[in-house]
XYZ file of C-alpha atoms in Angstrom:
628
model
C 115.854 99.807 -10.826
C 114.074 99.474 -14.302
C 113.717 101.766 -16.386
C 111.285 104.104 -15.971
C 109.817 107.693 -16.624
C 111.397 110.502 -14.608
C 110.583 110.577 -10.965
C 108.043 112.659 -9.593
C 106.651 112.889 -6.042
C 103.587 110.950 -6.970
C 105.386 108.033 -8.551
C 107.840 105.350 -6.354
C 109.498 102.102 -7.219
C 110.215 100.054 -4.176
C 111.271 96.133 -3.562
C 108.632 93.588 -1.837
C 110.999 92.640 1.580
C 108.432 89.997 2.953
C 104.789 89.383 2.671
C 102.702 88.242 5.633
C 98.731 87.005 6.391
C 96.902 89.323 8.771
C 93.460 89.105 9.576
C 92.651 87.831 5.955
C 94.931 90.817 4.466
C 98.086 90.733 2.794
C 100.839 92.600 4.732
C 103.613 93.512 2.293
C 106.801 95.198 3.631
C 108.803 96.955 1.018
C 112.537 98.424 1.065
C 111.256 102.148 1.481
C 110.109 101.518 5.301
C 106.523 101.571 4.225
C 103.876 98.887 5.180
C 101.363 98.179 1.641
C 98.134 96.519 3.069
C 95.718 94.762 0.181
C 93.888 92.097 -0.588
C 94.617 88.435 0.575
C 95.637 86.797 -2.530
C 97.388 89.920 -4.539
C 100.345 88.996 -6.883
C 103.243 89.987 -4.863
C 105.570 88.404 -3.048
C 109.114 88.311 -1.782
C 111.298 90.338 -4.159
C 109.180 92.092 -6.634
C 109.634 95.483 -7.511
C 106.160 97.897 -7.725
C 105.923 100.830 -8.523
C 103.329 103.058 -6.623
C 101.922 105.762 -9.403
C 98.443 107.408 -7.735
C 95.987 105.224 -7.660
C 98.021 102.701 -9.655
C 99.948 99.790 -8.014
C 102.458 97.800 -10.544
C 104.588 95.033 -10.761
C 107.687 94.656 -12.883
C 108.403 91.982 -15.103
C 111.957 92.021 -15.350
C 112.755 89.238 -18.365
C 110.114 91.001 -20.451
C 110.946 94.350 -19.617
C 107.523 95.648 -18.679
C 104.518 96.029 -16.447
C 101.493 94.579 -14.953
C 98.721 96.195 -13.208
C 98.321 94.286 -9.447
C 96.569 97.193 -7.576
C 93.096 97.122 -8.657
C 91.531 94.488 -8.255
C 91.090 92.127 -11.503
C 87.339 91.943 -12.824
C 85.631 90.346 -15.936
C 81.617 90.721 -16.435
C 79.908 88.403 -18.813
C 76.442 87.026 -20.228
C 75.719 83.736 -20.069
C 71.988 82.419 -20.893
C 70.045 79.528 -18.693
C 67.183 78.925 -20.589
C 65.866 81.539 -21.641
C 67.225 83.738 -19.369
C 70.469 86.167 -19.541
C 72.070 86.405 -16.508
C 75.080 88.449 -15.598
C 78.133 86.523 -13.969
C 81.538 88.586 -12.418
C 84.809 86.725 -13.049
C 86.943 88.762 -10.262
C 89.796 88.517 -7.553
C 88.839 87.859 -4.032
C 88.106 91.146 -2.465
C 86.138 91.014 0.787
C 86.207 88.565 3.640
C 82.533 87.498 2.332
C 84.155 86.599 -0.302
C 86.581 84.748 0.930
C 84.730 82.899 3.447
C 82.278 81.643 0.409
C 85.582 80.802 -1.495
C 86.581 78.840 1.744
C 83.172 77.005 1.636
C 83.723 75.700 -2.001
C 87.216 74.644 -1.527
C 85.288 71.317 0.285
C 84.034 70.404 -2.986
C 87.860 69.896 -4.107
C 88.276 66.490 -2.879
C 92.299 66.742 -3.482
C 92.408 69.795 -1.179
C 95.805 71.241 -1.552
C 95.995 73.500 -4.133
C 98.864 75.522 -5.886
C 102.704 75.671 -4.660
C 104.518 79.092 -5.404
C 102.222 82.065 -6.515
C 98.272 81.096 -6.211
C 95.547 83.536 -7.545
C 92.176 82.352 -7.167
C 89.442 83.311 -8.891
C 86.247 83.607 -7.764
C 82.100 83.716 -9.975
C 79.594 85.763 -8.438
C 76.279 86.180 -9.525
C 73.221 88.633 -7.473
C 70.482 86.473 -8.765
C 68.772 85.840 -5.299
C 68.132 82.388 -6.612
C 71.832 81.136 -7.585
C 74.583 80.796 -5.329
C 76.346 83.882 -4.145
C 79.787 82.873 -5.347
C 79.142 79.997 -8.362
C 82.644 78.537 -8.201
C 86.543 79.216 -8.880
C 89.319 78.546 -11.147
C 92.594 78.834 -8.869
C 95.909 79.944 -10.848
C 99.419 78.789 -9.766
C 102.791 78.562 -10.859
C 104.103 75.686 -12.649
C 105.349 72.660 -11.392
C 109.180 72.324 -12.840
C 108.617 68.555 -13.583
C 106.270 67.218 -15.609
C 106.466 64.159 -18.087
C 103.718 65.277 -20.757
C 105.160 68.456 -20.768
C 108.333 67.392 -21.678
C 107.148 65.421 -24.549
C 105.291 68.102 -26.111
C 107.578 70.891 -25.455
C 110.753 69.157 -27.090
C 110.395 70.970 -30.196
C 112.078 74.150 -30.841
C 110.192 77.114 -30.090
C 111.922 80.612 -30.903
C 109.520 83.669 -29.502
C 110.804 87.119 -31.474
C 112.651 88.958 -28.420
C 111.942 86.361 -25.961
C 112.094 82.758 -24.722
C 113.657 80.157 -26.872
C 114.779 76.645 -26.336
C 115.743 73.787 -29.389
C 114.197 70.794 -26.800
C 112.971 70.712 -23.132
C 116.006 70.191 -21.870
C 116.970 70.434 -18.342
C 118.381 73.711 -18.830
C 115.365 75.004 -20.641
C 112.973 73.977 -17.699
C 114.940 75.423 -15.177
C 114.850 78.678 -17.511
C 111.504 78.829 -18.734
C 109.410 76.976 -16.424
C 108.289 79.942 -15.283
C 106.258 80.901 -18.751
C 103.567 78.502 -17.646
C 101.060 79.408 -15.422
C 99.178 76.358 -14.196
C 94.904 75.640 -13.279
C 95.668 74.116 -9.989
C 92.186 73.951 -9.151
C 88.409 74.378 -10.229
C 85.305 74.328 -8.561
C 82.090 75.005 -9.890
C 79.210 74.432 -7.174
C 77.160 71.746 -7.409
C 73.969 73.526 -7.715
C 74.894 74.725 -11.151
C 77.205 71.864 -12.748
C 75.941 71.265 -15.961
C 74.730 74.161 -17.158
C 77.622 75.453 -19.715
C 79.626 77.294 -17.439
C 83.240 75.377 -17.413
C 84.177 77.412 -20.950
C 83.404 80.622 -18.989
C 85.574 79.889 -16.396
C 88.681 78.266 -18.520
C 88.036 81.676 -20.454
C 88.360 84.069 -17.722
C 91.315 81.996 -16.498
C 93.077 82.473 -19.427
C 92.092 86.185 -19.627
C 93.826 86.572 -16.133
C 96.617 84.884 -16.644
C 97.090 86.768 -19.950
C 96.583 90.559 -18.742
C 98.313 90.217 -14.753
C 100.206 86.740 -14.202
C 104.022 86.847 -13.795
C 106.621 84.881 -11.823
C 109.451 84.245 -11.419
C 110.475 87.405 -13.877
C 108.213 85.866 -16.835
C 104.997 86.545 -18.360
C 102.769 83.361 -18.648
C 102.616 82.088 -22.668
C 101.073 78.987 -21.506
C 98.192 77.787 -19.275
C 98.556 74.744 -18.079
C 96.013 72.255 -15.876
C 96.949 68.617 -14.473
C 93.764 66.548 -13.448
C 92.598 62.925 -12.752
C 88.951 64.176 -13.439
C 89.888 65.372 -17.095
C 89.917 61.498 -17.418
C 85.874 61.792 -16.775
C 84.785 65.232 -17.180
C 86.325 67.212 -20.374
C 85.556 70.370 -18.586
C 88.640 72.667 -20.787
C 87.231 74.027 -23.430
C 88.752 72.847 -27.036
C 91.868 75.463 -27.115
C 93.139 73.169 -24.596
C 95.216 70.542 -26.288
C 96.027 67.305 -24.652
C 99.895 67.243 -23.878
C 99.828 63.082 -22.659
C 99.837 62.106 -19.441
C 102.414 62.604 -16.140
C 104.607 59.940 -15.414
C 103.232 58.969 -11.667
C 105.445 57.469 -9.424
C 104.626 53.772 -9.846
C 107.511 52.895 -11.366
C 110.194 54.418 -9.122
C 108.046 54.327 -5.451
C 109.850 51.432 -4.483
C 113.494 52.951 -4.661
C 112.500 56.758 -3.614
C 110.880 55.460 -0.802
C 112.621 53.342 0.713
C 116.064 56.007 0.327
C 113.959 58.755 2.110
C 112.556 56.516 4.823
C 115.921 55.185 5.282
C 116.782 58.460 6.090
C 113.971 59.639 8.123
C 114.780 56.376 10.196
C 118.292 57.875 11.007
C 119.254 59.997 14.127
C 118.850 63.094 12.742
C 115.328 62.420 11.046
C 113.947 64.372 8.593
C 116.761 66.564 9.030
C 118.727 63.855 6.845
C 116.086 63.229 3.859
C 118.190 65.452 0.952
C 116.845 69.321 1.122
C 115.791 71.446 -1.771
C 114.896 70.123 -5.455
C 111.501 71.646 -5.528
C 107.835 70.507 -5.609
C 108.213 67.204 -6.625
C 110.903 66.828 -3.895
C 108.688 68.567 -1.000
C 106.199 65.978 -2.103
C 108.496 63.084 -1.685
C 109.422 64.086 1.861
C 105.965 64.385 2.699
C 105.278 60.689 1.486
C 108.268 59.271 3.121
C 107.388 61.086 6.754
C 103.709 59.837 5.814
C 104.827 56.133 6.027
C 107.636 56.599 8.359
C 104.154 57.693 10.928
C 102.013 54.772 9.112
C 104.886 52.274 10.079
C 104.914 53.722 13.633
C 101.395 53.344 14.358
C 100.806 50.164 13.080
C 104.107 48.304 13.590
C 104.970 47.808 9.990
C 108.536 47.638 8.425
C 109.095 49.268 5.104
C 109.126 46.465 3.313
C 105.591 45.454 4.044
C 104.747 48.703 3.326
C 105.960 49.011 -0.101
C 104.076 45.856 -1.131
C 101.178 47.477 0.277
C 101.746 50.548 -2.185
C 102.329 48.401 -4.743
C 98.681 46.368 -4.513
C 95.400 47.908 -6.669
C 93.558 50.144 -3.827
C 90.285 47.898 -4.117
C 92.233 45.386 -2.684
C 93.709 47.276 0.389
C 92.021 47.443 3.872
C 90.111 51.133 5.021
C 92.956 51.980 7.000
C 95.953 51.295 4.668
C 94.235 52.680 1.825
C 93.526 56.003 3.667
C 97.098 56.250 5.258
C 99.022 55.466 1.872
C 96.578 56.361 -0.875
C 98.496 60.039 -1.516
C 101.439 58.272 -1.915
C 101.244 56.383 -4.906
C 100.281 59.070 -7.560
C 98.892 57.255 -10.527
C 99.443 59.167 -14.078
C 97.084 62.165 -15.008
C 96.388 63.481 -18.328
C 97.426 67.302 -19.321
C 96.688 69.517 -21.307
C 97.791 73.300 -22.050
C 96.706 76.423 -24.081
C 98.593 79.030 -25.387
C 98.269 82.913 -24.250
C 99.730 84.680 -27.136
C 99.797 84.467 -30.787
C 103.459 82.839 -31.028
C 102.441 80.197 -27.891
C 99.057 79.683 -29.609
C 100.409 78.841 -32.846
C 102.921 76.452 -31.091
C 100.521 74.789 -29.428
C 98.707 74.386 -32.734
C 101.274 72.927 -34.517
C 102.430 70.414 -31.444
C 98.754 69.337 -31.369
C 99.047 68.511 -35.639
C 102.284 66.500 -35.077
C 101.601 64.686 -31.992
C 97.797 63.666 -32.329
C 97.272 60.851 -34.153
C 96.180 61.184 -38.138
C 92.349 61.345 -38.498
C 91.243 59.019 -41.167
C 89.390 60.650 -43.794
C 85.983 59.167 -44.157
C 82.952 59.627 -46.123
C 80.633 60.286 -43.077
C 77.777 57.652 -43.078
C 74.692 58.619 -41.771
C 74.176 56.846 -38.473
C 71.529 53.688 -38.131
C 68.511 54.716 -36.207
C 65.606 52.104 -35.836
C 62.095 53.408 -35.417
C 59.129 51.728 -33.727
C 55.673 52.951 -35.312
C 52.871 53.523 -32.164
C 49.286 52.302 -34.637
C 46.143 53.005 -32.975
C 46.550 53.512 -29.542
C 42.965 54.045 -27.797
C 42.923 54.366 -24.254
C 39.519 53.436 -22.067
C 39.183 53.128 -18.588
C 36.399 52.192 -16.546
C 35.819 53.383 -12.799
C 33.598 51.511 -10.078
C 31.641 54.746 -8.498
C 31.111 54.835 -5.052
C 27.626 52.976 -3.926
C 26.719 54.669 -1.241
C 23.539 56.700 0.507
C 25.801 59.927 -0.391
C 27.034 58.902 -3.419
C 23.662 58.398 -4.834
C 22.376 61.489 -3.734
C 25.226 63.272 -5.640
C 24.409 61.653 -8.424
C 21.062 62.048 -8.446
C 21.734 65.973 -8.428
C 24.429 66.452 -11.054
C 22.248 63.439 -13.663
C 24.683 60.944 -13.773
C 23.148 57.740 -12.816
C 24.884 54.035 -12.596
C 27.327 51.735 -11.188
C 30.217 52.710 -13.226
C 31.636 55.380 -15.052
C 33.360 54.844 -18.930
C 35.786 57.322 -20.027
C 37.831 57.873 -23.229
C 41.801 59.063 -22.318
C 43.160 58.444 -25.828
C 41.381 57.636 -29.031
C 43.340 56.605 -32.456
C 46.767 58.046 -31.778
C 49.176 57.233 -34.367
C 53.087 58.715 -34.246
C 56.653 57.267 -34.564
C 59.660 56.771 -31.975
C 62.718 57.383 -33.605
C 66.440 56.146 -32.396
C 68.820 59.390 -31.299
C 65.189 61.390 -30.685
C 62.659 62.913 -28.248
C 59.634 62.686 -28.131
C 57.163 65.041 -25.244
C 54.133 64.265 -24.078
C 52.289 66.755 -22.562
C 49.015 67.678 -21.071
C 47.209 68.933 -18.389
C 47.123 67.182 -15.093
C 44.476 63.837 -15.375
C 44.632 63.746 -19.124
C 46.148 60.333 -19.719
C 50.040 61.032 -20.078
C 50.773 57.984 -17.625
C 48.573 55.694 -19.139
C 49.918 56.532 -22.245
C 53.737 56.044 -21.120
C 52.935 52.921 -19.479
C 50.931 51.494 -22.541
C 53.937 52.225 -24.740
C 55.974 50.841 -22.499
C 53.505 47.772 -22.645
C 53.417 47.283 -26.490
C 57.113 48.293 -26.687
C 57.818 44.843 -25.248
C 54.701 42.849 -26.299
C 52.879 42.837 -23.045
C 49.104 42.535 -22.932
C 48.531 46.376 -22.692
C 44.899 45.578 -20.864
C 47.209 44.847 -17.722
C 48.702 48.139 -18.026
C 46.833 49.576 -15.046
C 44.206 47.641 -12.819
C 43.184 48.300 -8.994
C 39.995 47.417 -7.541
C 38.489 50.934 -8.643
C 39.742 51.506 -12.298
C 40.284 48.683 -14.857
C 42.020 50.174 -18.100
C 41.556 48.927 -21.227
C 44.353 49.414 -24.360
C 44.697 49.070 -28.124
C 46.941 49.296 -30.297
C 49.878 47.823 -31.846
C 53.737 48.026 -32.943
C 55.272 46.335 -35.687
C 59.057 45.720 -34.178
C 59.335 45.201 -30.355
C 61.903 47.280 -28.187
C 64.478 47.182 -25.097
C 62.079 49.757 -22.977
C 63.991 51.746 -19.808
C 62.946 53.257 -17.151
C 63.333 55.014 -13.868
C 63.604 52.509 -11.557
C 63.315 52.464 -7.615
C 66.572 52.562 -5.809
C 68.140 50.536 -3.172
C 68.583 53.042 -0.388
C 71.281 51.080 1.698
C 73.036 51.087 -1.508
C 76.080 53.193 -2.650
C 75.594 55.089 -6.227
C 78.491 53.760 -7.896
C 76.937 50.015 -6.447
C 74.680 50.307 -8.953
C 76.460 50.769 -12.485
C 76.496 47.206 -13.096
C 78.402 45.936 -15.943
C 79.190 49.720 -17.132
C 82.470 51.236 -16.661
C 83.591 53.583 -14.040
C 84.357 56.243 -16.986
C 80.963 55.554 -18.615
C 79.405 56.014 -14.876
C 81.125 59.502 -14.134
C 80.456 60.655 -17.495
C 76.681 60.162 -18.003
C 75.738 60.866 -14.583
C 77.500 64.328 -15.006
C 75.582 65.013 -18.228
C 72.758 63.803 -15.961
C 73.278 67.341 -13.600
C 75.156 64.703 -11.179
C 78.964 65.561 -11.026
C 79.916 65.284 -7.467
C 81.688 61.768 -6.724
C 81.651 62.120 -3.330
C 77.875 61.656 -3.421
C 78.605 58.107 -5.221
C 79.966 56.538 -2.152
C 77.241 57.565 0.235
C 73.800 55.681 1.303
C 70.999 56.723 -1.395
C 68.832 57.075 1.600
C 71.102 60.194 2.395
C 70.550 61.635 -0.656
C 68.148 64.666 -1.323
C 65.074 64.075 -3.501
C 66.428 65.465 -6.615
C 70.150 63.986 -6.507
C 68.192 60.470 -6.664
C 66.320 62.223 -9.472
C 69.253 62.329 -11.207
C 70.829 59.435 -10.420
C 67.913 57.295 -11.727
C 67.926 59.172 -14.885
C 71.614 58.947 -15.168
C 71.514 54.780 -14.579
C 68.444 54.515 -16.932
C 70.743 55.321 -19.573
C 73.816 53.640 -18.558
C 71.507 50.376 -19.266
C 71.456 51.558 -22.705
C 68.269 50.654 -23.481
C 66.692 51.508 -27.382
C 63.649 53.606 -25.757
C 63.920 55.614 -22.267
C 60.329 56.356 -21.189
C 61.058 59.198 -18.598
C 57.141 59.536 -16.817
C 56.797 63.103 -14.806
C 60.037 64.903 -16.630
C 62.252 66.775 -14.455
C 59.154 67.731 -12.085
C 61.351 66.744 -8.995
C 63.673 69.183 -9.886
C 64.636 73.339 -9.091
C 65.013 75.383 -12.170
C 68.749 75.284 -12.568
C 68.976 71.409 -12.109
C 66.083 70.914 -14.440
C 67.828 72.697 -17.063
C 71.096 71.510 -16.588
C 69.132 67.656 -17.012
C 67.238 68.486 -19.824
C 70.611 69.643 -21.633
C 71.921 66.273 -20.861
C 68.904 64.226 -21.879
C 69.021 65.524 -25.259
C 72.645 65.209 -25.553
C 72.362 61.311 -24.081
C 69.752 60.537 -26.266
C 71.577 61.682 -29.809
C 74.803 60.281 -28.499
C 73.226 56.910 -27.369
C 71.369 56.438 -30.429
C 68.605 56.064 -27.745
C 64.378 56.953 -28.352
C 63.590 58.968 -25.318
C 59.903 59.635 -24.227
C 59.183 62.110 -21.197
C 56.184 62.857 -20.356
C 55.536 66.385 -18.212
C 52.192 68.315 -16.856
C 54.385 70.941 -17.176
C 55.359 71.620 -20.485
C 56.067 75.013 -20.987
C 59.088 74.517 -18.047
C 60.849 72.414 -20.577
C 59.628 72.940 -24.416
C 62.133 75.216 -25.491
C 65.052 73.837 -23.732
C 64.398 70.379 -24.874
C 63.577 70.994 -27.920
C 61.178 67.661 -28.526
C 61.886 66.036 -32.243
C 57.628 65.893 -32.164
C 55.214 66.674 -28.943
C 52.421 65.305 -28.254
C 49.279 66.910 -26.460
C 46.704 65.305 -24.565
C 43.469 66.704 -23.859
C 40.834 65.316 -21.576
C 37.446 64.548 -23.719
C 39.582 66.228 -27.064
C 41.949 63.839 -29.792
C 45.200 64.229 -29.193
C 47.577 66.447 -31.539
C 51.090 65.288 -32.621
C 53.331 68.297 -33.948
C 56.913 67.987 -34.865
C 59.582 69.665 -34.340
C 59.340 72.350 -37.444
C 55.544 72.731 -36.772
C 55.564 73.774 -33.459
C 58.631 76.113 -34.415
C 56.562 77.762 -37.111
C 53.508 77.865 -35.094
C 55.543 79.714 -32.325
C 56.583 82.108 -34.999
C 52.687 82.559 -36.223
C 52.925 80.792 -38.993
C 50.278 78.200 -39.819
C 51.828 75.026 -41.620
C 50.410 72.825 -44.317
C 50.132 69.641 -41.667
C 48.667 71.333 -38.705
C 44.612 71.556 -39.734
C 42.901 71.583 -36.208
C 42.996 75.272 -35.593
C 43.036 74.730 -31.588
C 46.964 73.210 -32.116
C 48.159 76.798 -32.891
C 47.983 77.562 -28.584
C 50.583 75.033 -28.358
């Protein structure tokens, strides 16, 4: 046993025999006769020695000569803000089968399924807002993989902890050792109602709180936290203490060989009996693959060497069915990174990063080019045919309006400037010109006759105005709804694609392979803002902003409009009835108000902030702009 204070009848040390599943509870039987019964995923397994001290349950960590607290339940409040709101989110261990039937629910939105090998601890979000999802997502903890190619590049340096582990490279004998000091992100789910919003940093934080205060295995304490993931490619969703270690090795190059041993095998009398035992996870994986193909060959009366060459070919070029029977087996390289837990493994990681990244260039930083398109002298007119009718003239006999058509003024002498990398609002009440406005800018923008703006057999509108330097205008444009999402990205990249549709509040891939015409109101929302700017264009003109939208999704789009439109070096315009939904979150570079029968008011960005403060600044004249 340990070592450990005297005995006393309160306090017992007993050995985990074997750990079982019941009714969504763990059932751990330990050396003294006694049955412990806790929560599904607690940190104890086959082996362990706990000590049982009142109301305290611990584990011992034998190569670091200490304890960890396993009985209560792990939990982590926080703050985070949405808007202008503060909400409260729990960061905590599974604890009731609620709980674990929501966690059960978001494991769909991992498309890889699976999850950890060894020791896995998820951890599950919670909010009780009545208006967010019960359980927001999870970050699941495992233990390490033993082989891995980017770790083995970045941990072949010597590392020498003060009265602990120590290696001069990542040898073999080292990772057999000290595997065991990295604890490893298997997976990570946030839901899709809230993706976008900030919250990834809160979960890679509470993940690395966890495995800090109660991870062990394998007679370690975790230094390092580790995460493997093809989406990292697409979606940076680590926070920046991650470091990026390289990228695994796959199996491309060696498929051929290790397949066609193990299959050999599997094709023998004994079957899988004969496929070599042990080696680990990599090795459990392998057998997998191999029985995989040995059933693919079966059922469609392939022999292994057609097979290979089928594993060999770029998936776009494979049949439905071969793709979805051998896709798993050919595992294509994904980037890793890893983040230390202590101050030794932090520092480490610190200096690996220095070494291995390559040099930045020091530059004098040049301030970025960003055109501008001056809006002269827009005045906005439109003229109505009334209604000629028995009952239409009676009306108007009673209110004293009398004639055949009606002339009213939307917009007189407006005057402002789009600028590159900016936003600009426009907002108003509901009738008081904002489309016209959007489309006539849109109009001038690319030296159209603005008087065709708008015409139906009713309303004829009439525009002036003028720009000096024409412009690439974008929209939101209708969408094809037989067509697939990812149908539509044109000449863009898949990693351009995935990455502004997720700033767009649209990270869930599996939507991109589906119908649009199954796709909810809002999700098109997005996806039309998201493909406006994959065109690129210089101005976005974005007409009824984010009105489509719930709360959350609204924010988390606004967050990546403004982001898109810096990063893009791209002019946005949205135009809302609802301003006071988005004003502070987008933060407009200069707003502009529309009144019906009033001149419109331009404010920029510092105005309106003093104004909101109660200041009045030099600029702002008209007394009625304070309100806004």
């Amino acid at each position: 046993m340990p070592n450990s204070p005297a005995h006393s009848p309160s306090i017992s040390e007993t050995k985990v025999l074997s750990r079982s599943i019941k009714s969504g509870e763990a059932h751990i039987r330990l050396s003294n006769g006694k049955l412990y019964v806790a929560r599904r995923y607690i940190p104890a397994g086959e082996g362990d020695i706990l000590r049982f001290e009142g109301g305290s349950v611990r584990a011992y960590v034998k190569n670091d000569d200490s304890w960890v607290e396993i009985g209560k339940p792990w939990v982590k409040r926080v703050s985070a803000s949405i808007g202008e709101d503060t909400i409260e989110i729990t960061f905590k261990e599974i604890e009731t089968a609620t709980e674990l039937r929501l966690f059960d629910a978001l494991r769909k939105f991992h498309y890889r399924g699976g999850g950890g090998a060894g020791r896995t601890i998820p951890l599950i979000a919670t909010s009780n807002r009545w208006d967010l999802p019960t359980v927001l997502g999870f970050v699941e903890l495992s233990s390490s993989m033993i082989a891995n190619s980017a770790r083995k590049r970045f941990f072949d340096f010597p590392y020498q902890e003060p009265n602990g582990p120590r290696w001069m490279s990542w040898d073999r004998a080292a990772t057999k050792q000290f595997s065991n000091i990295i604890c490893r992100i298997s997976r990570f789910v946030i839901h899709p109602e809230i993706r976008g919003l900030g919250f990834a940093k809160l979960f890679s934080d509470a993940a690395r709180e966890y495995a800090g205060s109660r991870w062990y295995y394998g007679g370690f304490k975790p230094r390092f936290l580790e995460i493997t993931a093809d989406m990292l490619r697409y979606y940076r969703f680590v926070d920046e203490s991650f470091a990026l270690m390289g990228h695994t090795e796959g199996n491309e190059h060696r498929l051929s060989k290790d397949m066609k041993y193990l299959v050999g095998k599997g094709l023998s009398e004994q079957g899988a009996k004969a496929m070599p035992q042990g080696g680990g996870g990599i090795m459990t994986l392998q057998r997998a693959y191999a029985s995989q193909l040995i059933k693919y060959m079966s059922t469609n009366k392939k022999n292994l060497p057609e097979v290979i060459e089928s594993l060999q070919y770029d998936a776009a070029k494979l049949d439905q069915e071969t793709w979805e029977s051998l896709h798993r087996v050919n595992r294509k390289p994904k980037p890793t990174y890893t983040s230390g837990l202590t101050p030794f493994s932090k520092k480490y990681v610190q200096n690996r990063r220095r070494i291995l990244e390559p040099p930045q260039r020091k530059k004098e930083e040049k301030l970025r080019h960003r055109p501008q398109w001056a809006i002269q002298d827009i005045s906005i007119t439109g003229t109505v045919n009334m209604a000629q009718t028995s009952e239409a003239r009676s009306l108007q006999d009673a209110f004293g309006f009398v004639g055949s058509t009606l002339v009213t003024p939307i917009v007189n002498g407006l005057s402002f400037t789009l600028t590159a990398g900016e936003v600009t609002l426009i907002c108003g009440a509901s009738g008081a010109g904002k489309t016209m406005l959007v489309d006539s800018i849109h109009a001038l923008l690319e030296n159209r006759e603005p008087q065709a703006v708008r015409e139906n057999v009713r309303q004829q509108v009439r525009v002036e105005g003028h720009v000096q330097t024409a412009a690439s205008v974008g929209v939101l444009e209708d969408l094809p709804a037989e067509a697939a999402p990812l149908d539509l990205r044109g000449k863009a990249s898949l990693e351009d694609f995935l990455t502004i549709t997720a700033k767009c509040g649209l990270a869930e891939p599996q939507l991109f392979v589906r119908p649009i015409l199954s796709l909810s109101s809002g999700q098109r929302y997005r996806l039309q803002v998201a493909l406006a700017f994959l065109k690129k264009p210089e101005v976005l003109i974005i007409d009824n902003f984010c009105e489509p939208l719930d709360r959350y999704t609204a924010i988390a789009v606004i967050k990546g409009v403004k982001g898109l439109s810096h990063e893009l070096n791209v002019a946005v315009v949205a135009a809302t009835a609802s301003y006071e939904r988005v004003l502070d979150l987008l933060d407009p570079d200069q707003s502009v108000l529309l009144r019906r029968g009033d001149d419109p008011i331009v404010v920029n960005r510092g105005e309106r902030i003093a104004l909101h403060k109660g200041f009045h600044t030099e600029p702002i004249s008209d007394s009625r702009s304070k309100q806004f």
